Amino acid sequence: MTPVSEMALESLHATATSIFKSALAACDIPTAFDRRLRFEGNTLHRLLPDGSGPATINLGAYKRIFVIALGKAAGPMLDTLLDRMPRRKGLRGICCSSQLPKKRNWRFRYFEGGHPLPNEDSFAAARAGLALLRKAKKDTLVFFLISGGGSAMFDLPLDPHITLADTIAFHQLLLASGAPIHEMNTLRKHFSAVKGGRLAMAAPEATKVSLLVPDVPLRALDALSSGPTSPDHSTVDEVCELLAKYDLNPKLPPSIRSFFEREDLPESPGNKGWRPPFFPRVGKGGAPLPRRVTAAASMTGEDPAFRDSVFEILLSSHDLVESARDLAQKAGYYVAVDNSCDDWDYADAARYLLELFHALRKTHKRLCLISVGEVTVTLNRTPGAGGRNQQFAMACALELEKYMGERLSVFSAGSDGIDGNTQSAGAIADPTTVARAHTFGFHLKASLANFDACPMFTALGDSVVTGPTGHNLRDLRLLIADGD
């Protein structure tokens, strides 16, 4: 490599990192809140009415207001709500996130839930949330602020005899299974006392407003944090099919295996014969229109506890993609977006996106291919230090080696700032990654097989490190070519 080409690749790395960080910064929770909701005194206005549910909510009609905030964005979401809402009388709540905030409101109890595995605070937060909601009556308005990561951070087994240690083992098994997120969360819904709509059922008479920052496809919003406030339409039969599909029964802790084998395993609350219309409207050019997703107009047959529910999407991965698209176009790149490999195995996704990337760059020399969503990794051994984004980038590096001397870069990172069991958000690969890794004593095929990508990318200086971002809008992949 000549100094010029090294500088060119470093410039591509910097460009990809800048697009990622700037796109995240543009997905600002306070700004998103103001696009969808506005308080005027004690009246909450919903700014994007779609014909279902009330366009306004009078807070003065309620004696008490409860707030349950859970997930990786719980802190920023709670701060935004409290900053906008003037009402304080009768206000109480729970906040469970991956970090305890420095600034806390005395009306709230704060918990530092575990992720990607639950911890003692995960159980404590769930118990506290259920205890608070059981005090809710018809005179109570409940705000649920839900973001990704809540499946682990906020959890409690439906069977009180199942221990935290067994629950951790259950979550570990799901993460290693290679199952996509909606299938993992189907199992979690039927396991948990606070998922699959059961959190909403704890306050059946209250009016409920769920504000969402999803890390799941919009077609599967009830998978967000395993759907604590959404009616669940998965069934016990599906649970049995998934346990068999991934051969999980022999690997489950005995207490959890016995739970799932019960003949009277309870169904989660929800009309099992109906699927929610959680598909976003699409505008011209395929871009999703901002909308309020609510099941309120289609709740025929649902439990009355869900009929007065309101669901608002504040931000989603679509916002992240559009921000990245704008930034790449302003940088002079031809931009293509392809999200079709969502929930694919990481190796299949790498092959697919690289084939598309090479085909597109035949006609577009300055190219940025954007893909959002999550790939899956099936662990067949104890992993090293890594995550799905670093595993994807390492698979891409092996293919990019064939293009030595060309200015190509593959970036993959999680919008929450954490990838797998590491403190990195992801990694960057280019045609020189394999050769540079060898000089440090790393062999990519061995690292790939051992799920041990982080040490190599860290040694190369190609780890993406942001720290916790307060977001969880899925993973972003950028494949960039600069033919100039």
CSV table of C-alpha atoms in Angstrom, one decimal:
chain,number,residue,atom,x,y,z
A,1,MET,CA,0.0,0.0,0.0
A,2,THR,CA,1.2,3.5,-0.8
A,3,PRO,CA,0.7,6.3,1.7
A,4,VAL,CA,-1.8,7.9,-0.7
A,5,SER,CA,-4.0,4.7,-0.8
A,6,GLU,CA,-3.7,4.3,2.9
A,7,MET,CA,-4.9,7.9,3.3
A,8,ALA,CA,-7.8,7.2,0.9
A,9,LEU,CA,-9.0,4.2,2.9
A,10,GLU,CA,-8.7,6.1,6.2
A,11,SER,CA,-10.8,8.8,4.6
A,12,LEU,CA,-13.5,6.2,3.7
A,13,HIS,CA,-13.4,4.9,7.3
A,14,ALA,CA,-13.9,8.5,8.5
A,15,THR,CA,-16.7,9.1,6.1
A,16,ALA,CA,-18.6,6.0,7.1
A,17,THR,CA,-18.2,6.7,10.8
A,18,SER,CA,-19.3,10.3,10.3
A,19,ILE,CA,-22.4,9.3,8.4
A,20,PHE,CA,-23.3,6.8,11.2
A,21,LYS,CA,-22.7,9.2,14.1
A,22,SER,CA,-24.4,12.2,12.3
A,23,ALA,CA,-27.4,10.0,11.3
A,24,LEU,CA,-27.8,9.0,14.9
A,25,ALA,CA,-27.5,12.6,16.1
A,26,ALA,CA,-30.3,13.6,13.7
A,27,CYS,CA,-32.6,11.0,15.2
A,28,ASP,CA,-33.2,13.1,18.2
A,29,ILE,CA,-35.9,12.0,20.6
A,30,PRO,CA,-37.1,15.5,21.7
A,31,THR,CA,-37.5,16.6,18.1
A,32,ALA,CA,-39.3,13.3,17.2
A,33,PHE,CA,-41.6,13.8,20.2
A,34,ASP,CA,-42.5,17.3,19.1
A,35,ARG,CA,-43.3,16.1,15.6
A,36,ARG,CA,-46.0,13.8,17.0
A,37,LEU,CA,-47.2,15.1,20.3
A,38,ARG,CA,-47.7,18.5,21.9
A,39,PHE,CA,-48.9,19.5,25.4
A,40,GLU,CA,-51.0,22.7,25.8
A,41,GLY,CA,-51.7,23.0,29.5
A,42,ASN,CA,-53.3,19.8,30.5
A,43,THR,CA,-54.2,18.7,27.0
A,44,LEU,CA,-52.1,16.3,25.0
A,45,HIS,CA,-52.5,16.8,21.2
A,46,ARG,CA,-51.7,14.0,18.9
A,47,LEU,CA,-50.4,15.7,15.7
A,48,LEU,CA,-50.8,12.8,13.3
A,49,PRO,CA,-54.4,11.5,13.8
A,50,ASP,CA,-55.3,8.6,11.6
A,51,GLY,CA,-58.9,8.2,12.6
A,52,SER,CA,-58.3,5.7,15.4
A,53,GLY,CA,-58.3,6.8,19.1
A,54,PRO,CA,-58.8,10.3,20.4
A,55,ALA,CA,-56.9,13.2,18.8
A,56,THR,CA,-56.5,14.8,22.2
A,57,ILE,CA,-56.2,13.5,25.8
A,58,ASN,CA,-57.3,15.7,28.7
A,59,LEU,CA,-54.8,15.0,31.5
A,60,GLY,CA,-57.1,17.0,33.9
A,61,ALA,CA,-59.6,14.1,33.7
A,62,TYR,CA,-57.3,11.8,35.5
A,63,LYS,CA,-56.4,11.8,39.2
A,64,ARG,CA,-53.1,10.1,38.8
A,65,ILE,CA,-50.5,9.7,36.0
A,66,PHE,CA,-48.1,6.8,36.0
A,67,VAL,CA,-45.1,6.4,33.8
A,68,ILE,CA,-43.3,3.1,33.1
A,69,ALA,CA,-40.1,3.7,31.0
A,70,LEU,CA,-38.0,0.7,29.9
A,71,GLY,CA,-35.3,0.0,27.4
A,72,LYS,CA,-32.1,1.5,26.2
A,73,ALA,CA,-33.7,4.9,25.4
A,74,ALA,CA,-35.8,5.0,28.6
A,75,GLY,CA,-33.8,7.9,30.1
A,76,PRO,CA,-34.0,10.3,27.2
A,77,MET,CA,-37.6,9.4,26.6
A,78,LEU,CA,-38.5,10.0,30.2
A,79,ASP,CA,-36.6,13.3,30.3
A,80,THR,CA,-38.4,14.5,27.2
A,81,LEU,CA,-41.8,13.6,28.5
A,82,LEU,CA,-41.2,15.3,31.8
A,83,ASP,CA,-39.8,18.4,30.1
A,84,ARG,CA,-42.9,18.7,27.9
A,85,MET,CA,-45.6,17.7,30.4
A,86,PRO,CA,-46.5,20.5,32.9
A,87,ARG,CA,-48.6,18.2,35.1
A,88,ARG,CA,-46.9,16.9,38.3
A,89,LYS,CA,-49.8,16.2,40.6
A,90,GLY,CA,-50.3,12.5,41.1
A,91,LEU,CA,-47.3,11.7,39.0
A,92,ARG,CA,-45.3,8.5,39.8
A,93,GLY,CA,-43.2,6.1,37.8
A,94,ILE,CA,-40.5,3.5,37.1
A,95,CYS,CA,-37.5,4.0,34.9
A,96,CYS,CA,-35.4,0.9,33.9
A,97,SER,CA,-32.5,1.4,31.5
A,98,SER,CA,-29.0,0.1,31.0
A,99,GLN,CA,-27.5,3.0,32.9
A,100,LEU,CA,-28.6,5.0,35.9
A,101,PRO,CA,-29.0,8.7,35.0
A,102,LYS,CA,-27.0,11.3,36.8
A,103,LYS,CA,-30.1,13.5,37.1
A,104,ARG,CA,-33.1,11.8,38.7
A,105,ASN,CA,-36.7,12.8,39.5
A,106,TRP,CA,-37.8,12.0,43.1
A,107,ARG,CA,-41.2,10.8,41.8
A,108,PHE,CA,-39.5,7.9,40.0
A,109,ARG,CA,-37.7,4.7,41.0
A,110,TYR,CA,-34.7,4.0,38.9
A,111,PHE,CA,-33.3,0.6,38.0
A,112,GLU,CA,-30.2,-0.5,36.0
A,113,GLY,CA,-31.5,-3.5,34.1
A,114,GLY,CA,-29.1,-6.1,32.6
A,115,HIS,CA,-28.5,-6.4,28.8
A,116,PRO,CA,-28.2,-8.6,26.9
A,117,LEU,CA,-28.9,-10.8,29.9
A,118,PRO,CA,-31.3,-9.9,32.8
A,119,ASN,CA,-29.9,-9.1,36.3
A,120,GLU,CA,-31.4,-8.6,39.7
A,121,ASP,CA,-32.5,-5.1,38.8
A,122,SER,CA,-34.4,-6.5,35.8
A,123,PHE,CA,-36.5,-8.6,38.2
A,124,ALA,CA,-36.8,-5.7,40.7
A,125,ALA,CA,-37.9,-3.2,38.1
A,126,ALA,CA,-40.6,-5.6,36.8
A,127,ARG,CA,-41.9,-6.3,40.3
A,128,ALA,CA,-42.0,-2.5,41.0
A,129,GLY,CA,-43.8,-1.8,37.7
A,130,LEU,CA,-46.5,-4.5,38.4
A,131,ALA,CA,-47.0,-3.2,41.9
A,132,LEU,CA,-47.4,0.4,40.7
A,133,LEU,CA,-49.8,-0.6,37.9
A,134,ARG,CA,-52.0,-2.6,40.2
A,135,LYS,CA,-52.9,0.7,41.9
A,136,ALA,CA,-54.2,2.1,38.6
A,137,LYS,CA,-57.9,2.6,38.3
A,138,LYS,CA,-60.2,4.4,35.8
A,139,ASP,CA,-58.9,7.7,37.1
A,140,THR,CA,-55.4,6.8,36.0
A,141,LEU,CA,-53.5,7.6,32.8
A,142,VAL,CA,-50.4,5.5,32.2
A,143,PHE,CA,-47.6,6.4,29.8
A,144,PHE,CA,-45.5,3.5,28.7
A,145,LEU,CA,-42.1,4.6,27.2
A,146,ILE,CA,-40.8,1.5,25.4
A,147,SER,CA,-37.5,1.1,23.5
A,148,GLY,CA,-35.3,-1.8,22.5
A,149,GLY,CA,-33.5,-3.9,25.1
A,150,GLY,CA,-36.4,-4.2,27.4
A,151,SER,CA,-36.7,-7.9,26.9
A,152,ALA,CA,-33.7,-8.4,29.1
A,153,MET,CA,-33.7,-5.3,31.2
A,154,PHE,CA,-37.3,-5.6,32.4
A,155,ASP,CA,-38.3,-9.2,33.0
A,156,LEU,CA,-39.9,-11.6,35.5
A,157,PRO,CA,-40.8,-15.2,35.0
A,158,LEU,CA,-44.5,-16.1,34.9
A,159,ASP,CA,-43.7,-19.0,37.1
A,160,PRO,CA,-42.4,-17.5,40.4
A,161,HIS,CA,-40.3,-20.6,41.2
A,162,ILE,CA,-38.0,-20.0,38.2
A,163,THR,CA,-34.8,-18.4,39.5
A,164,LEU,CA,-32.8,-15.5,38.0
A,165,ALA,CA,-29.9,-17.9,37.2
A,166,ASP,CA,-32.3,-20.1,35.1
A,167,THR,CA,-33.8,-17.0,33.5
A,168,ILE,CA,-30.3,-15.9,32.5
A,169,ALA,CA,-29.5,-19.3,31.0
A,170,PHE,CA,-32.8,-19.1,29.0
A,171,HIS,CA,-31.9,-15.8,27.6
A,172,GLN,CA,-28.3,-17.0,26.7
A,173,LEU,CA,-29.8,-20.0,24.9
A,174,LEU,CA,-32.1,-17.8,22.8
A,175,LEU,CA,-29.3,-15.4,21.9
A,176,ALA,CA,-27.1,-18.4,20.7
A,177,SER,CA,-29.9,-20.1,18.8
A,178,GLY,CA,-29.7,-18.1,15.6
A,179,ALA,CA,-33.4,-17.3,15.8
A,180,PRO,CA,-34.6,-13.9,14.5
A,181,ILE,CA,-35.8,-11.5,17.1
A,182,HIS,CA,-39.5,-12.0,16.6
A,183,GLU,CA,-39.2,-15.7,17.2
A,184,MET,CA,-37.0,-15.2,20.3
A,185,ASN,CA,-39.6,-12.8,21.6
A,186,THR,CA,-42.5,-15.1,21.0
A,187,LEU,CA,-40.8,-17.5,23.5
A,188,ARG,CA,-40.1,-14.6,25.9
A,189,LYS,CA,-43.7,-13.4,25.8
A,190,HIS,CA,-45.1,-16.8,26.9
A,191,PHE,CA,-42.4,-17.1,29.6
A,192,SER,CA,-42.7,-13.7,31.2
A,193,ALA,CA,-45.1,-12.0,33.6
A,194,VAL,CA,-44.6,-8.6,32.0
A,195,LYS,CA,-44.4,-9.3,28.3
A,196,GLY,CA,-46.9,-10.3,25.7
A,197,GLY,CA,-49.4,-7.7,26.9
A,198,ARG,CA,-49.3,-8.7,30.5
A,199,LEU,CA,-47.9,-5.4,31.7
A,200,ALA,CA,-51.0,-3.6,30.2
A,201,MET,CA,-53.2,-6.2,31.8
A,202,ALA,CA,-51.9,-5.2,35.2
A,203,ALA,CA,-53.8,-2.0,34.9
A,204,PRO,CA,-57.0,-3.1,33.0
A,205,GLU,CA,-59.1,0.0,33.8
A,206,ALA,CA,-56.5,2.7,33.1
A,207,THR,CA,-56.1,4.6,29.9
A,208,LYS,CA,-52.8,3.7,28.3
A,209,VAL,CA,-50.5,5.6,26.0
A,210,SER,CA,-47.4,3.7,24.6
A,211,LEU,CA,-44.7,5.8,23.1
A,212,LEU,CA,-42.3,3.6,21.1
A,213,VAL,CA,-38.8,3.7,19.8
A,214,PRO,CA,-38.6,0.3,18.1
A,215,ASP,CA,-35.6,-1.9,17.4
A,216,VAL,CA,-37.7,-4.3,15.5
A,217,PRO,CA,-39.3,-4.3,12.0
A,218,LEU,CA,-42.4,-2.1,11.9
A,219,ARG,CA,-44.4,-5.0,10.7
A,220,ALA,CA,-43.7,-6.7,14.1
A,221,LEU,CA,-44.1,-3.9,16.6
A,222,ASP,CA,-45.5,-6.3,19.2
A,223,ALA,CA,-41.9,-7.8,19.3
A,224,LEU,CA,-40.5,-4.5,20.7
A,225,SER,CA,-39.3,-5.4,24.2
A,226,SER,CA,-41.5,-8.5,23.7
A,227,GLY,CA,-44.6,-6.5,23.6
A,228,PRO,CA,-45.4,-5.6,27.2
A,229,THR,CA,-48.4,-3.4,26.3
A,230,SER,CA,-49.5,-4.9,23.0
A,231,PRO,CA,-52.0,-7.7,22.7
A,232,ASP,CA,-50.1,-10.8,21.7
A,233,HIS,CA,-51.3,-12.9,18.7
A,234,SER,CA,-48.7,-15.7,19.0
A,235,THR,CA,-49.9,-19.0,20.5
A,236,VAL,CA,-48.7,-21.8,22.7
A,237,ASP,CA,-48.7,-24.0,19.6
A,238,GLU,CA,-46.1,-21.6,18.0
A,239,VAL,CA,-44.0,-21.8,21.2
A,240,CYS,CA,-43.9,-25.6,20.9
A,241,GLU,CA,-43.0,-25.4,17.2
A,242,LEU,CA,-40.1,-22.9,18.0
A,243,LEU,CA,-38.8,-25.0,20.8
A,244,ALA,CA,-38.6,-28.0,18.4
A,245,LYS,CA,-37.3,-25.9,15.4
A,246,TYR,CA,-34.2,-24.8,17.4
A,247,ASP,CA,-33.9,-28.0,19.5
A,248,LEU,CA,-34.1,-26.0,22.7
A,249,ASN,CA,-35.9,-28.3,25.0
A,250,PRO,CA,-32.9,-30.6,25.9
A,251,LYS,CA,-30.8,-27.4,26.6
A,252,LEU,CA,-33.3,-25.6,28.8
A,253,PRO,CA,-32.9,-25.5,32.6
A,254,PRO,CA,-35.1,-28.1,34.1
A,255,SER,CA,-37.4,-25.5,35.7
A,256,ILE,CA,-38.0,-23.8,32.4
A,257,ARG,CA,-38.4,-27.1,30.5
A,258,SER,CA,-41.1,-28.1,33.0
A,259,PHE,CA,-42.8,-24.8,32.6
A,260,PHE,CA,-43.0,-25.0,28.8
A,261,GLU,CA,-44.1,-28.7,29.0
A,262,ARG,CA,-47.1,-27.9,31.2
A,263,GLU,CA,-50.4,-29.0,29.7
A,264,ASP,CA,-52.0,-25.9,31.1
A,265,LEU,CA,-49.4,-23.4,29.8
A,266,PRO,CA,-51.4,-20.2,29.7
A,267,GLU,CA,-51.9,-18.3,26.5
A,268,SER,CA,-50.7,-14.7,26.5
A,269,PRO,CA,-53.5,-12.1,26.4
A,270,GLY,CA,-54.7,-11.2,22.9
A,271,ASN,CA,-57.1,-12.4,20.1
A,272,LYS,CA,-55.2,-15.3,18.7
A,273,GLY,CA,-57.2,-15.3,15.4
A,274,TRP,CA,-56.3,-11.8,14.4
A,275,ARG,CA,-53.1,-10.1,13.3
A,276,PRO,CA,-52.5,-6.4,14.0
A,277,PRO,CA,-52.2,-3.9,11.1
A,278,PHE,CA,-48.8,-2.8,12.2
A,279,PHE,CA,-47.5,-2.1,8.6
A,280,PRO,CA,-46.4,1.5,8.0
A,281,ARG,CA,-47.9,3.5,5.2
A,282,VAL,CA,-45.6,4.0,2.3
A,283,GLY,CA,-45.3,7.2,0.4
A,284,LYS,CA,-44.0,7.9,-3.1
A,285,GLY,CA,-40.6,6.4,-3.8
A,286,GLY,CA,-41.1,3.8,-1.2
A,287,ALA,CA,-40.3,6.1,1.7
A,288,PRO,CA,-42.3,5.4,4.9
A,289,LEU,CA,-44.6,8.1,6.0
A,290,PRO,CA,-44.5,9.2,9.6
A,291,ARG,CA,-47.6,7.7,11.2
A,292,ARG,CA,-49.1,6.8,14.5
A,293,VAL,CA,-49.5,3.0,14.7
A,294,THR,CA,-52.4,2.0,16.9
A,295,ALA,CA,-54.4,-1.2,17.2
A,296,ALA,CA,-57.3,0.7,18.9
A,297,ALA,CA,-59.5,0.8,15.8
A,298,SER,CA,-59.1,-3.0,15.2
A,299,MET,CA,-59.5,-4.3,18.7
A,300,THR,CA,-62.7,-6.3,18.1
A,301,GLY,CA,-62.4,-9.4,20.2
A,302,GLU,CA,-59.6,-8.1,22.3
A,303,ASP,CA,-59.6,-7.8,26.0
A,304,PRO,CA,-61.1,-4.5,27.2
A,305,ALA,CA,-57.7,-3.7,28.8
A,306,PHE,CA,-56.3,-3.0,25.3
A,307,ARG,CA,-59.2,-1.1,23.7
A,308,ASP,CA,-58.4,2.3,25.0
A,309,SER,CA,-54.7,1.9,24.2
A,310,VAL,CA,-52.8,4.4,22.1
A,311,PHE,CA,-49.5,3.6,20.3
A,312,GLU,CA,-47.2,6.3,19.0
A,313,ILE,CA,-44.0,5.6,17.1
A,314,LEU,CA,-41.5,8.4,17.9
A,315,LEU,CA,-38.6,7.1,15.9
A,316,SER,CA,-37.7,4.0,13.9
A,317,SER,CA,-34.9,2.5,11.8
A,318,HIS,CA,-36.6,4.3,8.8
A,319,ASP,CA,-35.6,7.6,10.3
A,320,LEU,CA,-32.0,6.3,10.7
A,321,VAL,CA,-31.9,5.2,7.1
A,322,GLU,CA,-33.3,8.5,5.8
A,323,SER,CA,-30.8,10.5,7.8
A,324,ALA,CA,-27.9,8.4,6.5
A,325,ARG,CA,-29.3,8.7,2.9
A,326,ASP,CA,-29.3,12.5,3.1
A,327,LEU,CA,-25.8,12.7,4.6
A,328,ALA,CA,-24.4,10.3,1.9
A,329,GLN,CA,-26.0,12.2,-0.9
A,330,LYS,CA,-24.7,15.5,0.4
A,331,ALA,CA,-21.2,13.9,0.4
A,332,GLY,CA,-21.6,13.2,-3.3
A,333,TYR,CA,-22.4,9.5,-3.3
A,334,TYR,CA,-25.0,7.7,-5.3
A,335,VAL,CA,-27.2,6.1,-2.7
A,336,ALA,CA,-29.0,2.8,-2.8
A,337,VAL,CA,-31.0,1.3,0.1
A,338,ASP,CA,-31.7,-2.5,0.5
A,339,ASN,CA,-33.0,-3.8,3.8
A,340,SER,CA,-34.1,-7.2,2.4
A,341,CYS,CA,-31.5,-9.2,4.4
A,342,ASP,CA,-33.0,-8.3,7.8
A,343,ASP,CA,-32.9,-11.3,10.1
A,344,TRP,CA,-30.7,-13.2,7.7
A,345,ASP,CA,-27.6,-15.2,8.8
A,346,TYR,CA,-24.7,-12.8,8.9
A,347,ALA,CA,-22.7,-14.8,6.2
A,348,ASP,CA,-25.7,-14.9,3.8
A,349,ALA,CA,-26.3,-11.2,4.4
A,350,ALA,CA,-22.6,-10.4,3.7
A,351,ARG,CA,-22.7,-12.4,0.4
A,352,TYR,CA,-26.0,-10.8,-0.7
A,353,LEU,CA,-25.0,-7.2,0.0
A,354,LEU,CA,-21.5,-7.5,-1.5
A,355,GLU,CA,-22.9,-9.0,-4.7
A,356,LEU,CA,-25.3,-6.1,-4.9
A,357,PHE,CA,-22.6,-3.6,-4.0
A,358,HIS,CA,-20.2,-4.8,-6.8
A,359,ALA,CA,-23.0,-4.9,-9.3
A,360,LEU,CA,-24.0,-1.3,-8.5
A,361,ARG,CA,-20.5,0.1,-8.5
A,362,LYS,CA,-20.0,-1.0,-12.1
A,363,THR,CA,-22.2,2.0,-13.1
A,364,HIS,CA,-21.8,4.2,-9.9
A,365,LYS,CA,-18.2,4.9,-9.1
A,366,ARG,CA,-19.0,6.9,-5.9
A,367,LEU,CA,-21.5,4.6,-4.2
A,368,CYS,CA,-23.0,4.2,-0.8
A,369,LEU,CA,-25.2,1.1,-0.3
A,370,ILE,CA,-27.2,1.4,2.9
A,371,SER,CA,-28.8,-1.5,4.8
A,372,VAL,CA,-30.6,-1.4,8.1
A,373,GLY,CA,-31.8,-4.3,10.3
A,374,GLU,CA,-30.2,-7.1,12.3
A,375,VAL,CA,-28.4,-10.2,11.1
A,376,THR,CA,-28.3,-13.4,13.1
A,377,VAL,CA,-25.4,-15.4,14.5
A,378,THR,CA,-25.8,-19.0,15.6
A,379,LEU,CA,-23.3,-19.9,18.3
A,380,ASN,CA,-22.1,-23.5,18.3
A,381,ARG,CA,-19.4,-23.0,20.9
A,382,THR,CA,-18.5,-20.6,23.7
A,383,PRO,CA,-17.9,-17.3,21.8
A,384,GLY,CA,-14.9,-15.0,22.1
A,385,ALA,CA,-15.3,-11.3,22.2
A,386,GLY,CA,-17.6,-10.1,19.3
A,387,GLY,CA,-21.0,-9.4,18.1
A,388,ARG,CA,-23.1,-9.7,15.0
A,389,ASN,CA,-21.8,-6.4,13.4
A,390,GLN,CA,-18.2,-7.4,13.9
A,391,GLN,CA,-18.9,-10.9,12.6
A,392,PHE,CA,-20.5,-9.4,9.5
A,393,ALA,CA,-17.6,-7.0,8.9
A,394,MET,CA,-15.1,-9.8,9.3
A,395,ALA,CA,-17.0,-12.0,6.7
A,396,CYS,CA,-16.9,-9.0,4.4
A,397,ALA,CA,-13.2,-8.5,4.9
A,398,LEU,CA,-12.4,-12.0,3.6
A,399,GLU,CA,-14.3,-11.2,0.3
A,400,LEU,CA,-12.9,-7.6,0.0
A,401,GLU,CA,-9.3,-9.0,0.0
A,402,LYS,CA,-9.8,-9.8,-3.7
A,403,TYR,CA,-10.1,-6.0,-4.4
A,404,MET,CA,-6.7,-4.9,-3.1
A,405,GLY,CA,-5.8,-1.4,-4.2
A,406,GLU,CA,-9.5,-0.3,-4.6
A,407,ARG,CA,-11.1,2.2,-2.4
A,408,LEU,CA,-13.9,0.1,-0.8
A,409,SER,CA,-15.1,0.0,2.8
A,410,VAL,CA,-17.8,-1.9,4.7
A,411,PHE,CA,-19.1,-0.4,8.0
A,412,SER,CA,-21.5,-2.2,10.3
A,413,ALA,CA,-22.5,-1.0,13.8
A,414,GLY,CA,-25.4,-1.1,16.3
A,415,SER,CA,-27.2,2.2,16.9
A,416,ASP,CA,-27.2,1.4,20.6
A,417,GLY,CA,-23.4,1.6,20.7
A,418,ILE,CA,-23.0,-2.0,21.8
A,419,ASP,CA,-22.3,-5.1,19.7
A,420,GLY,CA,-22.6,-8.5,21.4
A,421,ASN,CA,-20.5,-9.0,24.5
A,422,THR,CA,-18.1,-6.1,23.7
A,423,GLN,CA,-18.0,-2.3,24.3
A,424,SER,CA,-17.7,-1.7,20.6
A,425,ALA,CA,-20.7,-0.7,18.4
A,426,GLY,CA,-19.3,-2.6,15.4
A,427,ALA,CA,-16.4,-2.5,13.0
A,428,ILE,CA,-15.0,-1.3,9.6
A,429,ALA,CA,-13.5,-3.6,6.9
A,430,ASP,CA,-11.6,-2.8,3.7
A,431,PRO,CA,-9.4,-4.7,1.1
A,432,THR,CA,-6.4,-4.4,3.4
A,433,THR,CA,-8.0,-5.8,6.6
A,434,VAL,CA,-6.9,-9.4,6.1
A,435,ALA,CA,-3.3,-8.5,5.3
A,436,ARG,CA,-3.0,-6.0,8.2
A,437,ALA,CA,-4.6,-8.6,10.5
A,438,HIS,CA,-1.9,-11.1,9.6
A,439,THR,CA,0.9,-8.7,10.5
A,440,PHE,CA,-0.7,-8.6,14.1
A,441,GLY,CA,-0.9,-12.4,14.2
A,442,PHE,CA,-4.6,-12.7,13.6
A,443,HIS,CA,-6.1,-15.2,11.1
A,444,LEU,CA,-9.6,-14.1,10.1
A,445,LYS,CA,-11.0,-17.6,9.3
A,446,ALA,CA,-10.1,-18.7,12.8
A,447,SER,CA,-11.4,-15.6,14.4
A,448,LEU,CA,-14.6,-15.9,12.4
A,449,ALA,CA,-15.1,-19.6,13.5
A,450,ASN,CA,-14.4,-18.6,17.1
A,451,PHE,CA,-16.8,-15.6,17.0
A,452,ASP,CA,-13.8,-13.6,18.2
A,453,ALA,CA,-13.7,-10.5,16.0
A,454,CYS,CA,-13.3,-7.7,18.6
A,455,PRO,CA,-9.6,-8.3,19.5
A,456,MET,CA,-8.6,-8.1,15.8
A,457,PHE,CA,-10.6,-5.0,14.9
A,458,THR,CA,-9.4,-3.3,18.1
A,459,ALA,CA,-5.7,-4.1,17.2
A,460,LEU,CA,-6.2,-2.7,13.7
A,461,GLY,CA,-7.9,0.5,15.0
A,462,ASP,CA,-11.0,-0.4,13.1
A,463,SER,CA,-13.5,-0.9,15.9
A,464,VAL,CA,-16.4,1.5,16.0
A,465,VAL,CA,-16.6,2.8,19.6
A,466,THR,CA,-19.3,5.3,20.6
A,467,GLY,CA,-20.3,4.3,24.1
A,468,PRO,CA,-24.1,3.9,24.9
A,469,THR,CA,-26.0,6.2,22.6
A,470,GLY,CA,-29.4,6.3,24.3
A,471,HIS,CA,-30.8,4.9,21.1
A,472,ASN,CA,-31.7,1.5,19.8
A,473,LEU,CA,-32.9,1.9,16.1
A,474,ARG,CA,-31.4,-1.4,14.9
A,475,ASP,CA,-28.0,-1.9,13.1
A,476,LEU,CA,-26.8,0.2,10.2
A,477,ARG,CA,-24.5,-1.1,7.4
A,478,LEU,CA,-22.8,1.2,4.9
A,479,LEU,CA,-20.9,-0.2,1.9
A,480,ILE,CA,-18.9,2.6,0.3
A,481,ALA,CA,-17.0,2.8,-2.9
A,482,ASP,CA,-15.0,5.8,-4.0
A,483,GLY,CA,-13.8,5.4,-7.6
A,484,ASP,CA,-12.5,9.0,-7.9
